[in-house]
Coordinates of C-alpha atoms in Angstrom, one line a residue:
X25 CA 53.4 111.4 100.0
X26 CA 54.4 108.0 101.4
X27 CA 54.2 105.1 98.9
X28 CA 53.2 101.9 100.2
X29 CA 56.4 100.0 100.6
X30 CA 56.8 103.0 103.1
X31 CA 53.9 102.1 105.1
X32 CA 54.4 98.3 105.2
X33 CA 58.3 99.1 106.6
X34 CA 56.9 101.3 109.4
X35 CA 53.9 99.1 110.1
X36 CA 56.4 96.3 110.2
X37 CA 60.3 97.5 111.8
X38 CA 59.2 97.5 115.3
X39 CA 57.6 93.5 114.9
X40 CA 59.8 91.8 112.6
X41 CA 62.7 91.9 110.8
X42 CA 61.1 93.2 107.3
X43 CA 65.2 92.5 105.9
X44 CA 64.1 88.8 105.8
X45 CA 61.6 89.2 103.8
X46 CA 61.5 87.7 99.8
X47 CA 60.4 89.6 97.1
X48 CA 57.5 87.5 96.4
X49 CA 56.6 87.7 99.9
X50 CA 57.1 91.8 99.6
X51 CA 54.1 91.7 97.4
X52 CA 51.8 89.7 99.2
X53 CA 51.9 91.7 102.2
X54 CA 51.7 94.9 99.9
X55 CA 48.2 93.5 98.1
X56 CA 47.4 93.1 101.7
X57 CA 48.4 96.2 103.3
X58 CA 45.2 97.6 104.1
X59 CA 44.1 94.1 106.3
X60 CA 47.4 93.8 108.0
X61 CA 47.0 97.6 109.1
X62 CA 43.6 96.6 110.7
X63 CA 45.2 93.7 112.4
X64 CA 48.1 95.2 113.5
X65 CA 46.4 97.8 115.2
X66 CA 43.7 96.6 116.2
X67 CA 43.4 96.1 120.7
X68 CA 43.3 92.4 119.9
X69 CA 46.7 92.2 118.5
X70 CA 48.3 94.7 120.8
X71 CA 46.7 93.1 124.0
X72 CA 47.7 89.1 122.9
X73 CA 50.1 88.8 120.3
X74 CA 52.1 91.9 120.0
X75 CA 55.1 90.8 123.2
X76 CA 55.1 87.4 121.2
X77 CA 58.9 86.6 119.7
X78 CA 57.0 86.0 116.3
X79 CA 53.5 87.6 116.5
X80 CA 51.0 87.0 113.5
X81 CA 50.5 89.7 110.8
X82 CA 47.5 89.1 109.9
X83 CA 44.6 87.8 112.2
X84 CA 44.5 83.6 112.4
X85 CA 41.0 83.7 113.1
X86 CA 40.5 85.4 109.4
X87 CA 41.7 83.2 107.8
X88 CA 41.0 80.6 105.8
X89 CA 44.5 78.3 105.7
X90 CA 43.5 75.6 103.0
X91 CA 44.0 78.4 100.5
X92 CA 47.3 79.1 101.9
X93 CA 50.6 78.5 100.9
X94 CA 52.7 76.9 103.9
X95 CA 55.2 78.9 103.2
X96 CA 53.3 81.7 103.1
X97 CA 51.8 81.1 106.6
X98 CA 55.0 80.6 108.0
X99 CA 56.5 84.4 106.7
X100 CA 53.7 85.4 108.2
X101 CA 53.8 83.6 111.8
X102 CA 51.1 82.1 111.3
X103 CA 50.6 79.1 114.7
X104 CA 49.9 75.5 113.0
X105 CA 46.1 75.3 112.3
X106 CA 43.3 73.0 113.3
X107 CA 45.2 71.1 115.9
X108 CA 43.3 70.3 118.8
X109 CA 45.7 69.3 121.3
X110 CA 49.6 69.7 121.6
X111 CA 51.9 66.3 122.7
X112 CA 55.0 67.4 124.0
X113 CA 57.5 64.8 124.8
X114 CA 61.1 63.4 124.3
X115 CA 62.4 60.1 122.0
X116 CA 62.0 56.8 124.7
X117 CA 59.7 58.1 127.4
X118 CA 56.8 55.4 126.5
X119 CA 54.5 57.5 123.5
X120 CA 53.3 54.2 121.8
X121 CA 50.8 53.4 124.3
X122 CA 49.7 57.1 124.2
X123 CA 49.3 57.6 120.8
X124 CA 47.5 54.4 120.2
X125 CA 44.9 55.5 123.1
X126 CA 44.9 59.2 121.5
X127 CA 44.1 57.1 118.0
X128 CA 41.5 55.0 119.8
X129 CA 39.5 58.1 120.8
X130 CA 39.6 59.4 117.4
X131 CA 42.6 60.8 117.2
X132 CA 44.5 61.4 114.2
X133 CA 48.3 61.9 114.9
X134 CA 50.5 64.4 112.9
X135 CA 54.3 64.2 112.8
X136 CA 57.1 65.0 110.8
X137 CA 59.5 62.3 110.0
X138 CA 61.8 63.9 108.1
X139 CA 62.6 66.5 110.7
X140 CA 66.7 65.1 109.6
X141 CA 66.0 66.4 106.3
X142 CA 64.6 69.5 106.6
X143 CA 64.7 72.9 108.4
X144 CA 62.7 74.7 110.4
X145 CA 60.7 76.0 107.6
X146 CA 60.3 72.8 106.1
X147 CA 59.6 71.2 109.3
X148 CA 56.3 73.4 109.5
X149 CA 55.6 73.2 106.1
X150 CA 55.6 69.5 106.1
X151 CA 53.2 69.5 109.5
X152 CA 51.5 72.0 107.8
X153 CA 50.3 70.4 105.1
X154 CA 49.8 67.2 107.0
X155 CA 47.3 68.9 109.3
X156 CA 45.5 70.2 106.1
X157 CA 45.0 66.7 104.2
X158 CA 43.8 65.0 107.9
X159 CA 41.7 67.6 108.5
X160 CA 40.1 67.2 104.7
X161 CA 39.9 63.3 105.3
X162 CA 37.8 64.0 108.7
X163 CA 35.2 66.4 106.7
X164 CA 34.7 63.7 104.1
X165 CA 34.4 61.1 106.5
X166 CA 30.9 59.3 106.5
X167 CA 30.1 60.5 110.4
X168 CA 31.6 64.0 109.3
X169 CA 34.6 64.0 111.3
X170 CA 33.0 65.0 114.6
X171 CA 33.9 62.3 116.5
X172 CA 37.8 62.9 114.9
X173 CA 40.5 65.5 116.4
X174 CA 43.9 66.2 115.4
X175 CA 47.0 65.7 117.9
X176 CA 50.4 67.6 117.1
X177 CA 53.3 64.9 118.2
X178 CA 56.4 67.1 119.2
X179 CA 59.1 65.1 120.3
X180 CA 62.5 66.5 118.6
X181 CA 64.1 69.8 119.1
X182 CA 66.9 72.2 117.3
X183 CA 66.5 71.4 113.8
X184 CA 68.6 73.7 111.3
X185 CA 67.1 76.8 110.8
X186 CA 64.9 78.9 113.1
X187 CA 64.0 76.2 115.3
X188 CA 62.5 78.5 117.9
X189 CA 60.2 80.2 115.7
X190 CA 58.9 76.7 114.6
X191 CA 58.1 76.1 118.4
X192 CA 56.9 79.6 119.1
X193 CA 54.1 79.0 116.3
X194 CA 52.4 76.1 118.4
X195 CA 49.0 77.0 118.4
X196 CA 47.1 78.1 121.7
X197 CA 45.6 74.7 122.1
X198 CA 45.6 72.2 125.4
X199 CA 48.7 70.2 125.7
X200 CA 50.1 67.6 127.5
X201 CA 53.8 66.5 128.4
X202 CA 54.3 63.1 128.9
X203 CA 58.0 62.5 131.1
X204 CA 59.9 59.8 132.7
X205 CA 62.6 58.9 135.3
X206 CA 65.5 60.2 133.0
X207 CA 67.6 56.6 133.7
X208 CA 64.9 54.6 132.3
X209 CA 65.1 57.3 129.6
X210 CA 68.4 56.7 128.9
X211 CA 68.3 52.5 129.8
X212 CA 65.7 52.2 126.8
X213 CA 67.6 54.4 124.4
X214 CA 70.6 52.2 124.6
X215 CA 68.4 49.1 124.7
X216 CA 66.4 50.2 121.6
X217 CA 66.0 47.6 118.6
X218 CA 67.0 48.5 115.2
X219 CA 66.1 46.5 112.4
X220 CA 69.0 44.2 110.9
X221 CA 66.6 42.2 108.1
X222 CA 64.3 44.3 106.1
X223 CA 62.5 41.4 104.0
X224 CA 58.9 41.6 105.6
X225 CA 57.7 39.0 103.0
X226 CA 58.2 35.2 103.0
X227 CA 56.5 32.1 102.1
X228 CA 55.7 29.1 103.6
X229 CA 58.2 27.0 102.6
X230 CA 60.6 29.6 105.4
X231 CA 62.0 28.1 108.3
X232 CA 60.7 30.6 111.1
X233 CA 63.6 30.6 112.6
X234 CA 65.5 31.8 109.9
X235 CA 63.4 34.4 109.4
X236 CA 63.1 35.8 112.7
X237 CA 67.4 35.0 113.8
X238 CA 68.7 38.0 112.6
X239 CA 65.5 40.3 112.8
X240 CA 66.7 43.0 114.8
X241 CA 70.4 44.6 116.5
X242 CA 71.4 47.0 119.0
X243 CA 73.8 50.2 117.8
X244 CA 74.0 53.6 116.9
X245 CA 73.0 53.7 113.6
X246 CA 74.9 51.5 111.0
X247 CA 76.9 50.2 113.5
X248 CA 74.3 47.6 114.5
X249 CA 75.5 44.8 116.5
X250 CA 73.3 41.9 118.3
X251 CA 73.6 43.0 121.5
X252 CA 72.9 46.2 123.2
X253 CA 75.6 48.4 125.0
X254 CA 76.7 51.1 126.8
X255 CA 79.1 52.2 123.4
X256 CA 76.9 55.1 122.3
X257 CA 75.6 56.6 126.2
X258 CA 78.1 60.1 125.3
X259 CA 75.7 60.3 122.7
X260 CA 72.7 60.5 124.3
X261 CA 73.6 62.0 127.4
X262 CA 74.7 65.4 125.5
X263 CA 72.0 64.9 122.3
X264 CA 69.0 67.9 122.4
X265 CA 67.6 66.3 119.2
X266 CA 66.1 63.3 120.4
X267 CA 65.8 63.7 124.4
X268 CA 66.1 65.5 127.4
X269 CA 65.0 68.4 125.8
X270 CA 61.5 68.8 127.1
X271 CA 62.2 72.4 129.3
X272 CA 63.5 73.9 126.1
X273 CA 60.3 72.9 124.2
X274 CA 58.1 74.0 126.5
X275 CA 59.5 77.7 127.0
X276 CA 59.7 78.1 123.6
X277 CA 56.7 76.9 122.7
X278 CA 55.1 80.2 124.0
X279 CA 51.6 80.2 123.0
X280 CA 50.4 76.8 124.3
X281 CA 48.0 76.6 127.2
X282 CA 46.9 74.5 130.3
X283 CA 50.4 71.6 129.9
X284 CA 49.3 68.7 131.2
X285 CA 52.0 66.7 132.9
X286 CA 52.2 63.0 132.8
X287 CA 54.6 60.3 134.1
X288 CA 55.0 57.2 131.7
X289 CA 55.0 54.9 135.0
X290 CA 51.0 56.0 135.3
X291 CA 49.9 54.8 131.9
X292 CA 51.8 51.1 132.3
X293 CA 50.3 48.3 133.7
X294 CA 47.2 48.0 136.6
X295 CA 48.1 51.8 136.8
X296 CA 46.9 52.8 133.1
X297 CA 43.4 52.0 132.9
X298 CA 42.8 55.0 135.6
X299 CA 45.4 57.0 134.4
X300 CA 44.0 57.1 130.9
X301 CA 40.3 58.1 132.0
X302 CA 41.7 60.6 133.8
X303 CA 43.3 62.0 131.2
X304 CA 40.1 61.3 128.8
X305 CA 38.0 63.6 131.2
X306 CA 40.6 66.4 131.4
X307 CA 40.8 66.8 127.6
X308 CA 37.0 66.2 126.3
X309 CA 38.3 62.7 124.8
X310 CA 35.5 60.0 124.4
X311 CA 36.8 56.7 125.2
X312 CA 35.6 53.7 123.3
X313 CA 33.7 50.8 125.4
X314 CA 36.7 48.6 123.9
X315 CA 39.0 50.4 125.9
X316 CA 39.1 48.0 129.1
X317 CA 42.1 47.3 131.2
X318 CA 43.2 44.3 129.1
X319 CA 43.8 46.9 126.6
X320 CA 46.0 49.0 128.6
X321 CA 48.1 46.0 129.8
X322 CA 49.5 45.1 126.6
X323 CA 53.1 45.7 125.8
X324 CA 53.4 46.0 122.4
X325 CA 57.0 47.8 122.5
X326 CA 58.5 44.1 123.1
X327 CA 57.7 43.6 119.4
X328 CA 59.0 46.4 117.6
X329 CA 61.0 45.5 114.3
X330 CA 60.3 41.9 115.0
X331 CA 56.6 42.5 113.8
X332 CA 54.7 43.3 111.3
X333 CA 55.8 40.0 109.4
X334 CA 53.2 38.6 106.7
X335 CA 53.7 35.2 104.5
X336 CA 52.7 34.5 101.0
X337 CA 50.3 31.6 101.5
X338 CA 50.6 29.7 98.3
X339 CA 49.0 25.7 97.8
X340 CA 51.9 25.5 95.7
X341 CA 54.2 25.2 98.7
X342 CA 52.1 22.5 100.2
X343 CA 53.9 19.8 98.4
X344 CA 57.6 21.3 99.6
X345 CA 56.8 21.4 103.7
X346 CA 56.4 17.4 102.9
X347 CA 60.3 17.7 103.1
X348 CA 60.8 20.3 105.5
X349 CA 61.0 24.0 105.0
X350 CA 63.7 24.9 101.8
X351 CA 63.3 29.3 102.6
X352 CA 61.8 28.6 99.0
X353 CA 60.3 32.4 97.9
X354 CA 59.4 31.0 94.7
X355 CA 55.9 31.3 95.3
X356 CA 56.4 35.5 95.4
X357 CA 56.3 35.4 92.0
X358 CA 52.7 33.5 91.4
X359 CA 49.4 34.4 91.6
X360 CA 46.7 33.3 93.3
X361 CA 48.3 32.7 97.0
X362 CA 47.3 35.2 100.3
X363 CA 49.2 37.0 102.0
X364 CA 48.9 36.1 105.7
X365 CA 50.2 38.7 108.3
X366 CA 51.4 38.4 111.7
X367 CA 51.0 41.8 113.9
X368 CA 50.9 43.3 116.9
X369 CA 46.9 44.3 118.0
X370 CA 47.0 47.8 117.8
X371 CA 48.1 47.5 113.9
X372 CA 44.6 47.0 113.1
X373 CA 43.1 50.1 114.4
X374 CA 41.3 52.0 112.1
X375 CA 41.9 49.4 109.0
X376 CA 38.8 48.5 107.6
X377 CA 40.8 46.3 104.5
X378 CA 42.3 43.5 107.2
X379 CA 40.4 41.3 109.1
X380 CA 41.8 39.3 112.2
X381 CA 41.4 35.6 111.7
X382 CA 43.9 34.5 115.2
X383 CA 40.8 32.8 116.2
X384 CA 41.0 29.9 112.9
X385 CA 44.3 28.7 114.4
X386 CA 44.3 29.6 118.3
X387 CA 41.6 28.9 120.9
X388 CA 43.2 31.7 123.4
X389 CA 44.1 34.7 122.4
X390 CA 47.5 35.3 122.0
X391 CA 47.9 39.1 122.3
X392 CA 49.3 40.8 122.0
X393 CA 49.5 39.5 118.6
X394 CA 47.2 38.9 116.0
X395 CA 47.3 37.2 112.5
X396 CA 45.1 38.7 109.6
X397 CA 44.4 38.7 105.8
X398 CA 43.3 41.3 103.7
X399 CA 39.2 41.7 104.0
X400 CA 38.9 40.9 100.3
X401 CA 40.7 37.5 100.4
X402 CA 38.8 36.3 103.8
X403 CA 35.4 34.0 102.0
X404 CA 38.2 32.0 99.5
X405 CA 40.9 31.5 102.5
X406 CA 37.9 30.1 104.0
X407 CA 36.8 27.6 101.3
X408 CA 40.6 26.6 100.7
X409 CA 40.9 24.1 103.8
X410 CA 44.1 22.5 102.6
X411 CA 45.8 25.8 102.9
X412 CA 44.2 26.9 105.8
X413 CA 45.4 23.8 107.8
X414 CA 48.7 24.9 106.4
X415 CA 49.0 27.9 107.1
X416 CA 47.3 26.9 111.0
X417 CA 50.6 24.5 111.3
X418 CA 52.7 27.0 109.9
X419 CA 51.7 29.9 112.4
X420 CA 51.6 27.7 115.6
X421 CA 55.2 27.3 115.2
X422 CA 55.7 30.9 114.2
X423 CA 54.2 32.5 116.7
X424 CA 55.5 30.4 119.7
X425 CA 58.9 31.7 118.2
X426 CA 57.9 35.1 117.7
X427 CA 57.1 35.2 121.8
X428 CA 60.7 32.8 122.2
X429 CA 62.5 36.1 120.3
X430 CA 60.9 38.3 122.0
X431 CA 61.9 36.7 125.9
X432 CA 65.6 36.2 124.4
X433 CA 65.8 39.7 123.3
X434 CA 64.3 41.1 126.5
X435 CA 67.0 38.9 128.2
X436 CA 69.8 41.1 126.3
X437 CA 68.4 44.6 127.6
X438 CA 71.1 46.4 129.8
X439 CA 69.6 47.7 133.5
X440 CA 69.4 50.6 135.1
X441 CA 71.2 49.1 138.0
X442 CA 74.3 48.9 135.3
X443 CA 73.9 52.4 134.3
X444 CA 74.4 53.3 137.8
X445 CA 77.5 51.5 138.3
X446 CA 78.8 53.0 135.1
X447 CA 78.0 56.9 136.2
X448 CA 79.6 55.9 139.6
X449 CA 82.8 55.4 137.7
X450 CA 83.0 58.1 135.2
X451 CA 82.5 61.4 137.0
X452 CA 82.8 63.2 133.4
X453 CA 79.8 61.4 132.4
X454 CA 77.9 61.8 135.5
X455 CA 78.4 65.3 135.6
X456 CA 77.3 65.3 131.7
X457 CA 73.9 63.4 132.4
X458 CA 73.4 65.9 135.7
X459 CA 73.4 68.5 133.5
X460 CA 71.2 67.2 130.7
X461 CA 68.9 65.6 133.3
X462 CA 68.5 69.4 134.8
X463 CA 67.9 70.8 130.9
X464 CA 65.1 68.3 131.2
X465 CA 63.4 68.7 134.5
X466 CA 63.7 72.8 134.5
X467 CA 60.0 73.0 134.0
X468 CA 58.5 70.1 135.7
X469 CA 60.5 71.2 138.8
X470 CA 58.3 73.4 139.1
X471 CA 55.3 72.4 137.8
X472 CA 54.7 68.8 138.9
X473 CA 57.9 68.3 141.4
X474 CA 55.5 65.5 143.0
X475 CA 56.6 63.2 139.4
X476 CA 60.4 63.8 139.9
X477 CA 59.9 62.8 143.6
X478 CA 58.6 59.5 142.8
X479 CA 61.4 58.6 140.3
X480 CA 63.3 55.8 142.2
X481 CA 66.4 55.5 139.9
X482 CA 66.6 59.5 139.4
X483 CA 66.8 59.7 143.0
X484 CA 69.7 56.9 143.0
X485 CA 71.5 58.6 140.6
X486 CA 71.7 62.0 142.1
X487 CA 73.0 60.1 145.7
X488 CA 75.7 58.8 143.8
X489 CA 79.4 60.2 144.4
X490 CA 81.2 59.7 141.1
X491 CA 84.9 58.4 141.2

């Protein structure tokens, strides 16, 4: 008579490799047998899941995955649960704007940022649980998380391990694929700020300038240098971590459905206001009356590792701006001061413990910046009208720098037009970008050629005869 490690091998050698299998993972599936049987068996299985590369043993639908072990669920091939809708895209192809609209709907956004650390395994486990504690804050939530959904970000590819069964477990969910004219891919890649000075705290007694002169760099890495250059382009043309990688993603993330496919250039500018309540309507999204075309306008990318910033407003530095600023941080250490924070807009979605108070010190607006103090702190700023006045002085110099830093650095960014001239003379290099730009495209070709046909630079690119 056949025991039951008999049956679970036969149930399981023709679906998966049963070899890989840990002991303690053995036994779950044995105290399960009888379940998995039914699923595995069952037309259901046979009819939808059974040709997948890593098809589920045991039925999603009956499960209940907050009393699952991530691990677990990935033995099993279990797809990510309780995401609602699947972003697909690679590093530099514009996903701040998106994700702060997706956020502005009610979106909450899951990502792993560790995906350097970890492997595939722990890449899932991490998104995993991640999914489980948003989807736990949305049921708590005072309107019961109805209005809330939960958006997958999946912008990085071939991580150690089984990186194709991590893509393969996508859920069967609407997705979208958000792409852009590979040159301007590769322009803001090389042109992307890194942070230089990682003090974020200061008081009023800094000189602005000093605080804001060696914010930010241009490198690969550790080798950060003040201006951007054309050093570490090998690097990105043949890199399938960060970019140029979205036709690999998309094939093997085999179970999603209806990709929708979305040029950067649409959501910029006059264009984005439309774009966006296209894109709304197509996935059920509910877009908040706040959403105007102002909103979609701003360019908050400008600002990146020059902002957030935030000052320790302390009466006890009132007496020291009398003989110019000293970059005195004494007053970190005493109590009693507020800590006044300069940001860009979007920072103050969804945070009910700041409030913005740009409008004590500026007439206009000034987006798309904004200053604000913590909620609790607002009624005594209010009453201490010394320091306020200070700290008005203070930010109308700060801020007139912040957009000065911000125009200088923007004057520093290299141009497509010089990529151009650079693939024109190295034909290795062209050749190497043609092929990753093809790695790239292999699915949008197809599906939405009318987006590669409208990429200007693209089209420059592939006219050129390299020398």
């Amino acid at each position: 008579m056949e025991n039951r490690f008999e049956l679970l091998y036969k149930k399981l050698k023709d679906i998966v490799d049963v070899g890989r299998f840990s002991p303690a993972m053995i036994k779950v599936m044995l105290d399960n047998l009888e379940f998995m049987s039914a699923w595995l068996e069952s037309k259901t299985f046979k009819k939808r899941y059974a040709k997948l590369p890593y098809p589920p043993l045991i039925n999603p639908k009956d499960l209940d995955y907050t009393q699952l072990h991530p691990s677990c669920a990935w033995d099993l091939n279990l797809p990510l649960p309780y995401v609602d809708i699947v972003f697909l895209r690679s590093h530099a192809s514009g996903a701040t704007g998106m994700n702060v609209f997706l956020q502005k709907c009610g979106g909450i956004q899951i990502y792993c940022e560790n995906f350097y650390g970890l492997d595939a395994r722990g890449v899932y486990m991490d998104v995993y649980l991640k999914i489980l504690e948003a989807r736990k804050k949305m049921q708590a939530s005072s309107r019961g998380g109805g209005d809330k959904f939960i958006f997958l970000v999946v912008s990085d590819y071939a991580f150690e391990g089984d990186y194709k069964k991590y893509f393969a477990l996508m859920p069967n969910v609407p997705a979208m694929n958000l792409v852009r004219d590979p040159i301007l891919i590769l322009t803001s890649l090389l042109n992307y700020k890194r942070q230089r000075d990682f003090r974020e705290i200061f008081t009023l007694a800094c000189n602005p300038f000093a605080i804001l002169e060696n914010r930010v760099g241009y490198g690969f890495y550790t080798d950060i240098k003040p201006m951007p250059s054309l050093e570490s382009l090998p690097f990105w043309c043949f890199d399938k971590m960060m970019c140029f990688h979205d036709a690999l993603m998309l094939k093997d993330c085999v179970q999603l459905r209806d990709v929708y496919y979305l040029d950067m250039q649409e959501i910029i500018g006059k264009n984005a206001h439309k774009a966006f309540i296209k894109l709304a309507r197509y996935f059920g999204l509910e877009i908040p009356q706040d959403c105007d075309e102002r909103f979609f306008e701003r360019r908050i990318a400008d600002f990146e590792f020059l902002l957030p910033l935030h000052i320790y407003a302390h009466s006890s530095d009132i007496e020291k701006l009398r003989y110019g600023f000293s970059n005195d941080l004494d007053a970190l250490q005493l109590e009693g001061g507020v800590t006044v924070s300069i940001r860009t807009c979007y920072a103050l979605e969804n945070d009910e413990e700041n409030v913005d108070i740009t409008h004590l010190f500026f007439e206009e607006a000034i987006e798309p910046i904004i200053i604000t103090i913590p909620l609790k702190d607002y009624e005594r700023f209010l009453k201490e009208a010394q320091l306020r006045q200070v700290v008005g002085e203070y930010m109308q110099i700060f801020v007139k720098e912040v957009f000065a830093k911000r125009d200088r650095e923007i004057a520093k960014r290299i141009a497509p037009k010089t990529l151009l001239e650079y693939f024109q003379t190295n034909a290795f290099m062209h050749q190497a970008f043609k092929e990753a730009t093809e790695r790239y495209l292999e699915v949008l070709r197809v599906k939405s050629p009318k987006i590669i046909e409208s990429w200007v630079y693209y089209k420059e690119f592939l006219a050129l005869k390299a020398v």
